[in-house]
mmCIF file of C-alpha atoms in Angstrom:
data_model
loop_
_atom_site.group_PDB
_atom_site.id
_atom_site.type_symbol
_atom_site.label_atom_id
_atom_site.label_comp_id
_atom_site.label_asym_id
_atom_site.label_seq_id
_atom_site.Cartn_x
_atom_site.Cartn_y
_atom_site.Cartn_z
ATOM 1 C CA MET D 1 7.465 21.907 -10.516
ATOM 2 C CA LEU D 2 9.009 19.387 -8.194
ATOM 3 C CA THR D 3 11.491 16.563 -9.143
ATOM 4 C CA ILE D 4 10.199 13.543 -7.060
ATOM 5 C CA ALA D 5 11.940 10.163 -6.866
ATOM 6 C CA VAL D 6 9.365 7.264 -6.472
ATOM 7 C CA THR D 7 10.472 3.995 -5.422
ATOM 8 C CA GLY D 8 8.453 0.746 -6.182
ATOM 9 C CA ALA D 9 7.523 2.701 -9.312
ATOM 10 C CA THR D 10 6.536 -0.599 -11.218
ATOM 11 C CA GLY D 11 4.419 -1.664 -8.082
ATOM 12 C CA ALA D 12 0.799 -0.916 -7.092
ATOM 13 C CA GLN D 13 1.587 1.938 -4.608
ATOM 14 C CA GLY D 14 4.762 3.479 -6.360
ATOM 15 C CA GLY D 15 3.039 3.164 -9.788
ATOM 16 C CA ALA D 16 -0.100 4.980 -8.581
ATOM 17 C CA THR D 17 1.856 7.775 -6.843
ATOM 18 C CA ALA D 18 4.012 8.166 -10.041
ATOM 19 C CA ARG D 19 1.067 8.569 -12.223
ATOM 20 C CA ALA D 20 -0.681 11.075 -9.863
ATOM 21 C CA LEU D 21 2.317 13.202 -9.824
ATOM 22 C CA LEU D 22 2.778 13.083 -13.626
ATOM 23 C CA ALA D 23 -0.806 14.041 -13.999
ATOM 24 C CA ALA D 24 -0.284 17.007 -11.633
ATOM 25 C CA GLY D 25 2.737 18.168 -13.951
ATOM 26 C CA HIS D 26 5.527 17.277 -11.744
ATOM 27 C CA ARG D 27 8.852 15.512 -12.781
ATOM 28 C CA VAL D 28 8.916 11.961 -11.816
ATOM 29 C CA ARG D 29 12.048 9.726 -11.525
ATOM 30 C CA ALA D 30 10.530 6.220 -11.394
ATOM 31 C CA LEU D 31 13.107 4.103 -9.498
ATOM 32 C CA THR D 32 13.012 0.320 -10.174
ATOM 33 C CA ARG D 33 15.354 -2.557 -10.231
ATOM 34 C CA ASP D 34 14.288 -3.406 -13.908
ATOM 35 C CA PRO D 35 14.123 -0.345 -16.206
ATOM 36 C CA ALA D 36 13.328 -2.649 -19.003
ATOM 37 C CA ALA D 37 10.105 -3.997 -17.327
ATOM 38 C CA PRO D 38 6.789 -3.309 -19.135
ATOM 39 C CA ALA D 39 5.420 -1.351 -16.238
ATOM 40 C CA ALA D 40 8.575 0.809 -16.471
ATOM 41 C CA ALA D 41 8.221 1.362 -20.057
ATOM 42 C CA ALA D 42 4.720 2.353 -19.589
ATOM 43 C CA LEU D 43 5.694 5.135 -17.061
ATOM 44 C CA GLY D 44 8.323 6.285 -19.507
ATOM 45 C CA ARG D 45 5.722 6.928 -22.040
ATOM 46 C CA LEU D 46 3.875 9.006 -19.643
ATOM 47 C CA GLY D 47 6.923 11.289 -19.138
ATOM 48 C CA ALA D 48 8.782 9.566 -16.185
ATOM 49 C CA ASP D 49 12.509 9.421 -16.127
ATOM 50 C CA VAL D 50 13.051 5.856 -15.498
ATOM 51 C CA ARG D 51 16.259 4.916 -13.474
ATOM 52 C CA ARG D 52 17.690 1.911 -12.098
ATOM 53 C CA ALA D 53 17.893 1.617 -8.330
ATOM 54 C CA ASP D 54 18.442 -1.410 -5.902
ATOM 55 C CA PHE D 55 17.975 -0.996 -2.126
ATOM 56 C CA ASP D 56 20.947 -3.215 -1.539
ATOM 57 C CA ASP D 57 23.124 -1.068 -4.016
ATOM 58 C CA ARG D 58 23.992 2.288 -2.323
ATOM 59 C CA PRO D 59 25.666 3.703 -5.291
ATOM 60 C CA SER D 60 22.607 3.100 -7.355
ATOM 61 C CA LEU D 61 20.395 4.803 -4.833
ATOM 62 C CA ASP D 62 22.863 7.794 -4.558
ATOM 63 C CA ALA D 63 22.790 8.226 -8.294
ATOM 64 C CA ALA D 64 19.043 7.990 -8.629
ATOM 65 C CA LEU D 65 18.276 10.543 -5.668
ATOM 66 C CA ALA D 66 20.961 13.125 -6.579
ATOM 67 C CA GLY D 67 19.246 16.378 -7.158
ATOM 68 C CA ALA D 68 15.743 15.229 -6.371
ATOM 69 C CA ASP D 69 13.532 17.384 -4.338
ATOM 70 C CA SER D 70 11.466 14.670 -2.482
ATOM 71 C CA LEU D 71 11.166 10.906 -2.241
ATOM 72 C CA PHE D 72 8.184 8.423 -2.195
ATOM 73 C CA ALA D 73 9.362 5.429 -0.181
ATOM 74 C CA VAL D 74 7.803 2.146 -0.169
ATOM 75 C CA THR D 75 9.305 -1.199 1.238
ATOM 76 C CA THR D 76 8.022 -4.696 1.456
ATOM 77 C CA PRO D 77 8.925 -8.085 3.077
ATOM 78 C CA PHE D 78 6.954 -10.050 0.468
ATOM 79 C CA GLY D 79 9.303 -11.880 -1.839
ATOM 80 C CA THR D 80 12.187 -11.574 0.865
ATOM 81 C CA ASP D 81 11.484 -11.441 4.685
ATOM 82 C CA THR D 82 11.015 -8.633 7.403
ATOM 83 C CA ALA D 83 14.739 -8.467 8.208
ATOM 84 C CA THR D 84 15.410 -7.713 4.558
ATOM 85 C CA GLU D 85 12.703 -4.955 4.360
ATOM 86 C CA VAL D 86 14.042 -3.391 7.477
ATOM 87 C CA ARG D 87 17.762 -3.495 6.045
ATOM 88 C CA GLN D 88 16.678 -2.026 2.685
ATOM 89 C CA GLY D 89 14.439 0.518 4.258
ATOM 90 C CA ARG D 90 17.203 1.810 6.287
ATOM 91 C CA ASN D 91 19.552 1.858 3.143
ATOM 92 C CA LEU D 92 17.031 4.000 1.236
ATOM 93 C CA LEU D 93 16.368 6.327 3.976
ATOM 94 C CA ASP D 94 20.158 6.851 4.664
ATOM 95 C CA ALA D 95 20.624 7.529 0.948
ATOM 96 C CA ALA D 96 17.814 10.068 1.273
ATOM 97 C CA ALA D 97 19.452 11.869 4.075
ATOM 98 C CA ASP D 98 22.808 11.962 2.499
ATOM 99 C CA ALA D 99 21.244 13.533 -0.755
ATOM 100 C CA ARG D 100 19.701 16.195 1.523
ATOM 101 C CA LEU D 101 16.124 15.746 0.222
ATOM 102 C CA GLY D 102 13.587 18.168 1.303
ATOM 103 C CA HIS D 103 10.923 15.660 2.089
ATOM 104 C CA VAL D 104 10.287 11.998 2.340
ATOM 105 C CA VAL D 105 6.833 10.382 2.204
ATOM 106 C CA LEU D 106 7.056 6.968 3.623
ATOM 107 C CA THR D 107 4.199 4.385 3.064
ATOM 108 C CA SER D 108 3.686 2.172 5.927
ATOM 109 C CA ALA D 109 0.458 0.385 7.159
ATOM 110 C CA ALA D 110 -2.514 1.423 9.172
ATOM 111 C CA HIS D 111 -1.773 0.778 12.876
ATOM 112 C CA ALA D 112 1.728 -0.265 12.430
ATOM 113 C CA ASP D 113 2.754 2.175 15.101
ATOM 114 C CA ARG D 114 0.436 0.264 17.733
ATOM 115 C CA ARG D 115 2.568 -2.823 18.377
ATOM 116 C CA THR D 116 0.325 -5.007 16.711
ATOM 117 C CA GLY D 117 2.530 -8.148 16.822
ATOM 118 C CA ILE D 118 2.016 -8.571 12.957
ATOM 119 C CA PRO D 119 5.544 -9.137 11.661
ATOM 120 C CA HIS D 120 5.224 -7.068 8.403
ATOM 121 C CA TYR D 121 3.460 -4.304 10.271
ATOM 122 C CA ASP D 122 6.193 -4.406 13.032
ATOM 123 C CA SER D 123 8.984 -4.067 10.304
ATOM 124 C CA LYS D 124 7.197 -1.125 8.929
ATOM 125 C CA ALA D 125 7.276 0.448 12.479
ATOM 126 C CA GLU D 126 10.947 -0.003 12.729
ATOM 127 C CA ILE D 127 11.551 1.749 9.481
ATOM 128 C CA GLU D 128 9.209 4.642 10.625
ATOM 129 C CA ARG D 129 11.203 4.883 13.610
ATOM 130 C CA HIS D 130 14.670 5.062 11.698
ATOM 131 C CA LEU D 131 13.059 7.661 9.226
ATOM 132 C CA ALA D 132 12.427 9.953 12.462
ATOM 133 C CA THR D 133 16.266 9.841 13.240
ATOM 134 C CA THR D 134 17.368 10.862 9.843
ATOM 135 C CA GLY D 135 16.658 14.496 10.093
ATOM 136 C CA ILE D 136 14.755 14.580 6.943
ATOM 137 C CA PRO D 137 11.356 16.320 7.017
ATOM 138 C CA TRP D 138 8.880 13.389 6.754
ATOM 139 C CA THR D 139 5.278 12.278 6.401
ATOM 140 C CA VAL D 140 4.052 8.759 7.021
ATOM 141 C CA VAL D 141 1.100 7.458 4.979
ATOM 142 C CA ALA D 142 -0.390 4.362 6.414
ATOM 143 C CA PRO D 143 -2.917 2.591 4.202
ATOM 144 C CA ALA D 144 -5.615 0.218 5.428
ATOM 145 C CA ALA D 145 -6.332 -3.247 3.719
ATOM 146 C CA PHE D 146 -5.869 -2.961 -0.091
ATOM 147 C CA MET D 147 -8.892 -3.302 -2.341
ATOM 148 C CA ASP D 148 -6.785 -4.454 -5.048
ATOM 149 C CA ASN D 149 -6.084 -7.648 -3.186
ATOM 150 C CA PHE D 150 -9.443 -8.812 -3.982
ATOM 151 C CA THR D 151 -8.714 -9.306 -7.671
ATOM 152 C CA THR D 152 -5.887 -11.974 -6.799
ATOM 153 C CA GLY D 153 -5.438 -15.158 -4.787
ATOM 154 C CA TRP D 154 -7.994 -16.288 -2.347
ATOM 155 C CA THR D 155 -10.830 -13.944 -3.525
ATOM 156 C CA LEU D 156 -10.601 -15.051 -7.213
ATOM 157 C CA GLU D 157 -10.242 -18.753 -6.238
ATOM 158 C CA GLY D 158 -13.396 -18.407 -3.936
ATOM 159 C CA LEU D 159 -15.504 -16.481 -6.457
ATOM 160 C CA ARG D 160 -15.074 -19.356 -9.017
ATOM 161 C CA GLU D 161 -16.916 -21.371 -6.472
ATOM 162 C CA ASN D 162 -19.498 -18.585 -5.617
ATOM 163 C CA THR D 163 -17.839 -17.907 -2.311
ATOM 164 C CA PHE D 164 -16.116 -14.925 -0.864
ATOM 165 C CA ALA D 165 -13.537 -16.849 1.225
ATOM 166 C CA TRP D 166 -12.060 -14.258 3.787
ATOM 167 C CA PRO D 167 -10.534 -15.126 7.213
ATOM 168 C CA MET D 168 -12.786 -12.673 9.203
ATOM 169 C CA PRO D 169 -16.219 -12.865 11.003
ATOM 170 C CA GLY D 170 -18.916 -11.778 8.664
ATOM 171 C CA ASP D 171 -20.030 -8.945 10.999
ATOM 172 C CA ARG D 172 -16.453 -7.472 11.488
ATOM 173 C CA PRO D 173 -15.815 -4.231 9.589
ATOM 174 C CA LEU D 174 -12.643 -3.673 7.626
ATOM 175 C CA THR D 175 -11.419 -0.297 6.283
ATOM 176 C CA LEU D 176 -10.257 -0.572 2.778
ATOM 177 C CA ILE D 177 -8.338 1.493 0.156
ATOM 178 C CA PRO D 178 -7.381 1.050 -3.494
ATOM 179 C CA ALA D 179 -3.702 1.735 -4.641
ATOM 180 C CA GLU D 180 -5.194 4.652 -6.869
ATOM 181 C CA ASP D 181 -6.245 6.580 -3.654
ATOM 182 C CA ILE D 182 -3.004 5.786 -1.992
ATOM 183 C CA GLY D 183 -1.102 7.303 -4.908
ATOM 184 C CA ALA D 184 -3.391 10.326 -4.892
ATOM 185 C CA PHE D 185 -2.946 10.764 -1.121
ATOM 186 C CA ALA D 186 0.704 10.340 -1.282
ATOM 187 C CA ALA D 187 0.987 12.777 -4.195
ATOM 188 C CA LEU D 188 -1.012 15.377 -2.365
ATOM 189 C CA ALA D 189 1.386 14.889 0.747
ATOM 190 C CA LEU D 190 4.490 15.431 -1.537
ATOM 191 C CA VAL D 191 2.981 18.463 -3.247
ATOM 192 C CA CYS D 192 1.670 20.063 -0.137
ATOM 193 C CA ARG D 193 4.746 19.490 1.920
ATOM 194 C CA ALA D 194 4.208 22.162 4.561
ATOM 195 C CA GLU D 195 0.696 20.768 5.425
ATOM 196 C CA PHE D 196 1.926 17.332 5.813
ATOM 197 C CA THR D 197 5.396 17.421 7.149
ATOM 198 C CA GLY D 198 5.728 15.669 10.591
ATOM 199 C CA ARG D 199 2.366 13.874 10.342
ATOM 200 C CA ARG D 200 1.576 10.107 10.407
ATOM 201 C CA ILE D 201 -1.869 9.538 8.873
ATOM 202 C CA ASP D 202 -3.801 6.306 8.623
ATOM 203 C CA ILE D 203 -5.839 6.336 5.475
ATOM 204 C CA ALA D 204 -8.833 4.438 4.070
ATOM 205 C CA SER D 205 -11.462 5.068 1.477
ATOM 206 C CA ASP D 206 -14.409 2.944 2.703
ATOM 207 C CA GLU D 207 -15.393 0.482 5.363
ATOM 208 C CA LEU D 208 -17.591 -2.655 5.085
ATOM 209 C CA THR D 209 -18.041 -5.879 6.873
ATOM 210 C CA ALA D 210 -17.040 -9.201 5.231
ATOM 211 C CA VAL D 211 -20.714 -9.939 4.556
ATOM 212 C CA GLY D 212 -21.066 -6.520 2.903
ATOM 213 C CA ILE D 213 -17.990 -7.101 0.689
ATOM 214 C CA ALA D 214 -19.537 -10.548 -0.411
ATOM 215 C CA GLU D 215 -22.677 -8.542 -1.286
ATOM 216 C CA VAL D 216 -20.817 -5.963 -3.402
ATOM 217 C CA LEU D 217 -18.801 -8.806 -5.212
ATOM 218 C CA ALA D 218 -22.180 -10.688 -5.866
ATOM 219 C CA GLY D 219 -23.541 -7.472 -7.416
ATOM 220 C CA VAL D 220 -20.567 -6.776 -9.666
ATOM 221 C CA THR D 221 -19.942 -10.335 -10.839
ATOM 222 C CA GLY D 222 -23.420 -11.530 -11.190
ATOM 223 C CA LEU D 223 -22.671 -14.632 -9.068
ATOM 224 C CA PRO D 224 -24.365 -15.778 -5.987
ATOM 225 C CA VAL D 225 -21.567 -15.006 -3.752
ATOM 226 C CA GLY D 226 -21.736 -15.691 -0.005
ATOM 227 C CA HIS D 227 -19.250 -15.122 2.736
ATOM 228 C CA HIS D 228 -17.135 -17.933 4.168
ATOM 229 C CA GLU D 229 -15.003 -17.505 7.136
ATOM 230 C CA VAL D 230 -11.659 -19.214 6.364
ATOM 231 C CA PRO D 231 -10.235 -20.628 9.723
ATOM 232 C CA LEU D 232 -7.099 -18.834 10.760
ATOM 233 C CA ALA D 233 -5.352 -22.113 11.340
ATOM 234 C CA GLN D 234 -5.749 -22.698 7.630
ATOM 235 C CA VAL D 235 -4.191 -19.335 6.888
ATOM 236 C CA ARG D 236 -1.324 -20.095 9.254
ATOM 237 C CA THR D 237 -0.332 -23.157 7.245
ATOM 238 C CA HIS D 238 0.235 -20.568 4.328
ATOM 239 C CA SER D 239 1.730 -17.749 6.341
ATOM 240 C CA HIS D 240 2.034 -17.001 10.069
ATOM 241 C CA ASP D 241 2.343 -13.206 9.182
ATOM 242 C CA LEU D 242 -0.967 -13.149 7.493
ATOM 243 C CA ALA D 243 -2.706 -15.299 9.998
ATOM 244 C CA ALA D 244 -1.460 -12.639 12.467
ATOM 245 C CA MET D 245 -2.866 -9.729 10.501
ATOM 246 C CA PHE D 246 -6.384 -11.407 9.881
ATOM 247 C CA GLY D 247 -6.380 -12.189 13.606
ATOM 248 C CA TYR D 248 -5.885 -8.533 14.282
ATOM 249 C CA PHE D 249 -8.463 -7.474 11.727
ATOM 250 C CA GLY D 250 -11.000 -9.712 13.136
ATOM 251 C CA THR D 251 -10.450 -8.531 16.705
ATOM 252 C CA THR D 252 -9.175 -5.234 17.314
ATOM 253 C CA GLY D 253 -9.557 -4.159 13.619
ATOM 254 C CA LEU D 254 -8.403 -1.187 11.638
ATOM 255 C CA ASP D 255 -10.237 2.009 12.930
ATOM 256 C CA VAL D 256 -9.614 4.687 10.273
ATOM 257 C CA ASP D 257 -11.818 7.751 10.148
ATOM 258 C CA VAL D 258 -12.964 7.522 6.621
ATOM 259 C CA SER D 259 -15.514 10.372 6.678
ATOM 260 C CA ALA D 260 -13.023 12.725 8.204
ATOM 261 C CA LEU D 261 -10.582 12.015 5.520
ATOM 262 C CA ARG D 262 -13.042 12.606 2.798
ATOM 263 C CA ARG D 263 -14.283 15.776 4.449
ATOM 264 C CA ALA D 264 -10.376 16.984 4.833
ATOM 265 C CA HIS D 265 -9.184 15.934 1.444
ATOM 266 C CA PRO D 266 -11.933 15.645 -1.118
ATOM 267 C CA GLU D 267 -9.398 16.233 -3.944
ATOM 268 C CA VAL D 268 -8.071 12.729 -3.533
ATOM 269 C CA GLY D 269 -11.369 11.627 -5.024
ATOM 270 C CA TRP D 270 -11.842 8.610 -2.624
ATOM 271 C CA HIS D 271 -13.310 5.425 -3.971
ATOM 272 C CA THR D 272 -16.093 3.463 -2.366
ATOM 273 C CA PHE D 273 -15.573 -0.356 -2.535
ATOM 274 C CA ALA D 274 -18.694 -0.587 -4.662
ATOM 275 C CA GLY D 275 -17.365 2.009 -7.106
ATOM 276 C CA TRP D 276 -13.977 0.486 -7.196
ATOM 277 C CA ALA D 277 -15.345 -3.142 -7.597
ATOM 278 C CA ALA D 278 -17.502 -1.938 -10.370
ATOM 279 C CA ALA D 279 -14.616 -0.819 -12.487
ATOM 280 C CA GLN D 280 -12.838 -3.991 -12.468
ATOM 281 C CA ASP D 281 -12.695 -6.473 -15.355
ATOM 282 C CA TRP D 282 -14.269 -9.508 -13.388
ATOM 283 C CA PRO D 283 -15.028 -11.622 -16.490
ATOM 284 C CA GLY D 284 -11.496 -11.497 -17.542
ATOM 285 C CA LEU D 285 -10.073 -11.879 -14.005
ATOM 286 C CA LEU D 286 -12.269 -14.983 -13.331
ATOM 287 C CA ALA D 287 -11.339 -16.403 -16.745
ATOM 288 C CA ALA D 288 -7.658 -16.250 -15.961
ATOM 289 C CA PRO D 289 -5.831 -19.273 -14.703
ATOM 290 C CA ALA D 290 -6.008 -19.676 -10.903
ATOM 291 C CA HIS D 291 -2.736 -19.142 -8.925
ATOM 292 C CA ALA D 292 -1.905 -18.827 -5.274
ATOM 293 C CA SER D 293 -1.736 -15.456 -3.670
#
């Protein structure tokens, strides 16, 4: 039984990883800035050891990591900026190195190592490079686009008008993954350390075109949903970072070998987009008040 510290434990990726590890019988330290948050309390009820940790508070990181075997590390620029993400990522990894952890699994982004020019991919690449200098045995798990994002923001707003509003051409494929599969794969990498150490792995569960996504959403919602390509100029007024990302998706694309991943690691239980979408509470989601993504 391993003791694994999980950052971002109240978020999508960290929460999914923590739950997968707990289900496999491992000790989980759920690290969060707010141990009183409902998501933290829910993990505590599942058996996690919930501890306060702040990326900008090095003593809190040192205390949270002391005596742990491994770390699941996740960083984000959203809510802050990419410079803050890099600084916080370095702080976390330096604390992990000083704690002499046996393994760090860092979640990044598919293609972040390919000089995409997408700001929040480039910040993740910088954190990856720092990880390689720490001397800690490492694995980088790099997910494709999140299926979970289709239950928020633009997608819900569009579905309320029978439209899948998405800033990509209808015939361009996009590789996708739900947080649950990211957590399952990260947990596998943490538990099977010898198999995954020193590897950087782009991961995805399914691949569909924007038109194909719209067809699935039409089927699960019962709405006459059609794809509408949102102009990148419109996205740019909201976020230059996201506009760069969608521009990359619509041209170069995220080529992840989904079939090879399914063959190599069937224990992850990879979801198809149709299977994932069918499990969502669309009536509840669509009835909720609209809000910006």
